[in-house]
Amino acid sequence: MVLADRIQQVAASPTMGLDAKAKALKAAGVDVISFGVGEPDFDTPAHVKEAGIKAIEGNFTRYTAVEGIPELKKAIVEKFARDNQLTYTPEQIVVNCGGKHTIYNLTQVLFQEGDEVIIPAPYWVSYPPMVILAGARPVIVSTREANGFKLTAEELKAAITPATKALILNSPSNPTGAVYTREDLQAIAGVLLENKIWVISDDIYEKIIFDGIRFFNLANLHPDLKPRTIIAHGVAKTYAMTGWRIGYMAAPKEVASAVSKLQSQSTSNPCSIAQKAAVAALNGPQDSVQAMVAAFDERRRFLVETLNRMEGVRCGTPGGAFYVFPNVSSYYGKSCQGRTIHGSSDLSDYLLEEARIAVVPGSAFGDDTCVRLSYAISLEDNRRGLERMAEALSRLK
Ligand SMILES: Cc1ncc(COP(=O)(O)O)c(C=O)c1O
């Protein structure tokens, strides 16, 4: 039996894989501290859970409109108007089965063989495989640590060819936490205005942002870019709703209706109950978001400071999301008990086996010099985990 070429060209998500490995060790009684997970450790807010329960009790359990219920699309239109000063009609909104599904759908309706899609590295693990699954070619553009891992206008310009179909931009970024400022985006907009390509703006970490930094995207920055910028978003990270699987997009009408068509032949509607919960999340009180961001901020400061105190580790201060991406490459070539570390993957394995901490190798994100730590675990676990990391690193000679 032979599987399709398509699926053989991609590997399973490394972050999901690592998470499963850490969970299996935990289940076997090993005291593993996991910096691997990309999900908030907070509970879904009570009023959101209640909306879900009410939906079940009210028998809101049947198929809904493929592209999402009108009530949720209205809440999303209002969110964009309120938070981003962007005007959309409900026809431009499609609700999907998670933010990952939002981006997958977009790659399927926008890209095909012969297309190139520019992806700045470090990138979220799923962008290149999704582009490949659509038959197109990911063009990875490495950004520089010295520039806060942000794509510059010059780097973008140099990567554009006649085959370029789109740029995928993610701010705040997973894995680096980098946030593009208005000035950063203005420079990029200058290049995009001269080159007619699509932009997928993955704004899923919009609300997890620190130090009073203001969030911008290319659509709200430049009116001329709005007709070819698609915003991919979701409720997972902002409202601690990773398991509910609701993502959404704001797109030009023809893209939105193409995505609805694809969805009508693949998943049908996103979960009816989760849609009702998402309405409550978007329309309800936002104080849980503020509390979560304040907790993340405390951990972020602790991690950055502690990592930078470790010999041979260099860690920039991320402006958003809940990850740090320290450079650990000074340990490459070093050994402990006959085991030599050749790169981020070896180091992650070493830390899991020797220090019982799970970190994600930077190679999974297209940058082998670093590892990613998610601080969506308690401050106490962050502290214990970093102590173990420092001890294990000090044994590498
Ligand atoms: C950058 C980025 N985009 C999109 C997603 C998708 O999130 P979800 O499918 O949980 O809504 C994630 C999740 O890790 C992410 O990190």
PDB file of C-alpha atoms and ligand atoms in Angstrom, residues 38 98-100 103 124 127 170 174 202 204-205 236-237 245 323, ligand 1:
ATOM      1  CA  GLY A  38       2.122  26.269  23.119  1.00  0.00           C
ATOM      2  CA  GLY A  98      -8.969  26.392  15.039  1.00  0.00           C
ATOM      3  CA  GLY A  99      -6.387  28.931  13.947  1.00  0.00           C
ATOM      4  CA  LYS A 100      -4.317  26.155  12.390  1.00  0.00           C
ATOM      5  CA  ILE A 103      -4.161  28.997   7.833  1.00  0.00           C
ATOM      6  CA  TRP A 124       5.793  28.706  13.290  1.00  0.00           C
ATOM      7  CA  TYR A 127       3.728  27.185   7.802  1.00  0.00           C
ATOM      8  CA  ASN A 170       3.346  36.453  12.396  1.00  0.00           C
ATOM      9  CA  ASN A 174       5.916  32.078  17.770  1.00  0.00           C
ATOM     10  CA  ASP A 202      -1.207  35.626  11.595  1.00  0.00           C
ATOM     11  CA  ILE A 204      -3.212  34.941  16.920  1.00  0.00           C
ATOM     12  CA  TYR A 205      -0.981  36.388  19.696  1.00  0.00           C
ATOM     13  CA  ALA A 236      -7.228  29.765  21.507  1.00  0.00           C
ATOM     14  CA  LYS A 237      -4.405  31.843  22.940  1.00  0.00           C
ATOM     15  CA  ARG A 245     -10.940  24.753  18.192  1.00  0.00           C
ATOM     16  CA  TYR A 323       7.875  32.074  24.426  1.00  0.00           C
TER      17      TYR A 323
HETATM   18  C1  LIG B   1       1.690  31.287  15.238  1.00  0.00           C
HETATM   19  C2  LIG B   1       0.521  30.400  15.428  1.00  0.00           C
HETATM   20  N1  LIG B   1      -0.497  30.486  14.565  1.00  0.00           N
HETATM   21  C3  LIG B   1      -1.580  29.706  14.671  1.00  0.00           C
HETATM   22  C4  LIG B   1      -1.703  28.791  15.692  1.00  0.00           C
HETATM   23  C5  LIG B   1      -2.932  27.935  15.725  1.00  0.00           C
HETATM   24  O1  LIG B   1      -3.612  27.951  16.913  1.00  0.00           O
HETATM   25  P1  LIG B   1      -4.956  27.088  17.112  1.00  0.00           P
HETATM   26  O2  LIG B   1      -5.049  26.120  16.000  1.00  0.00           O
HETATM   27  O3  LIG B   1      -4.796  26.420  18.428  1.00  0.00           O
HETATM   28  O4  LIG B   1      -6.080  28.073  17.104  1.00  0.00           O
HETATM   29  C6  LIG B   1      -0.656  28.654  16.623  1.00  0.00           C
HETATM   30  C7  LIG B   1      -0.705  27.633  17.681  1.00  0.00           C
HETATM   31  O5  LIG B   1       0.258  27.223  18.261  1.00  0.00           O
HETATM   32  C8  LIG B   1       0.473  29.497  16.493  1.00  0.00           C
HETATM   33  O6  LIG B   1       1.481  29.438  17.372  1.00  0.00           O
END
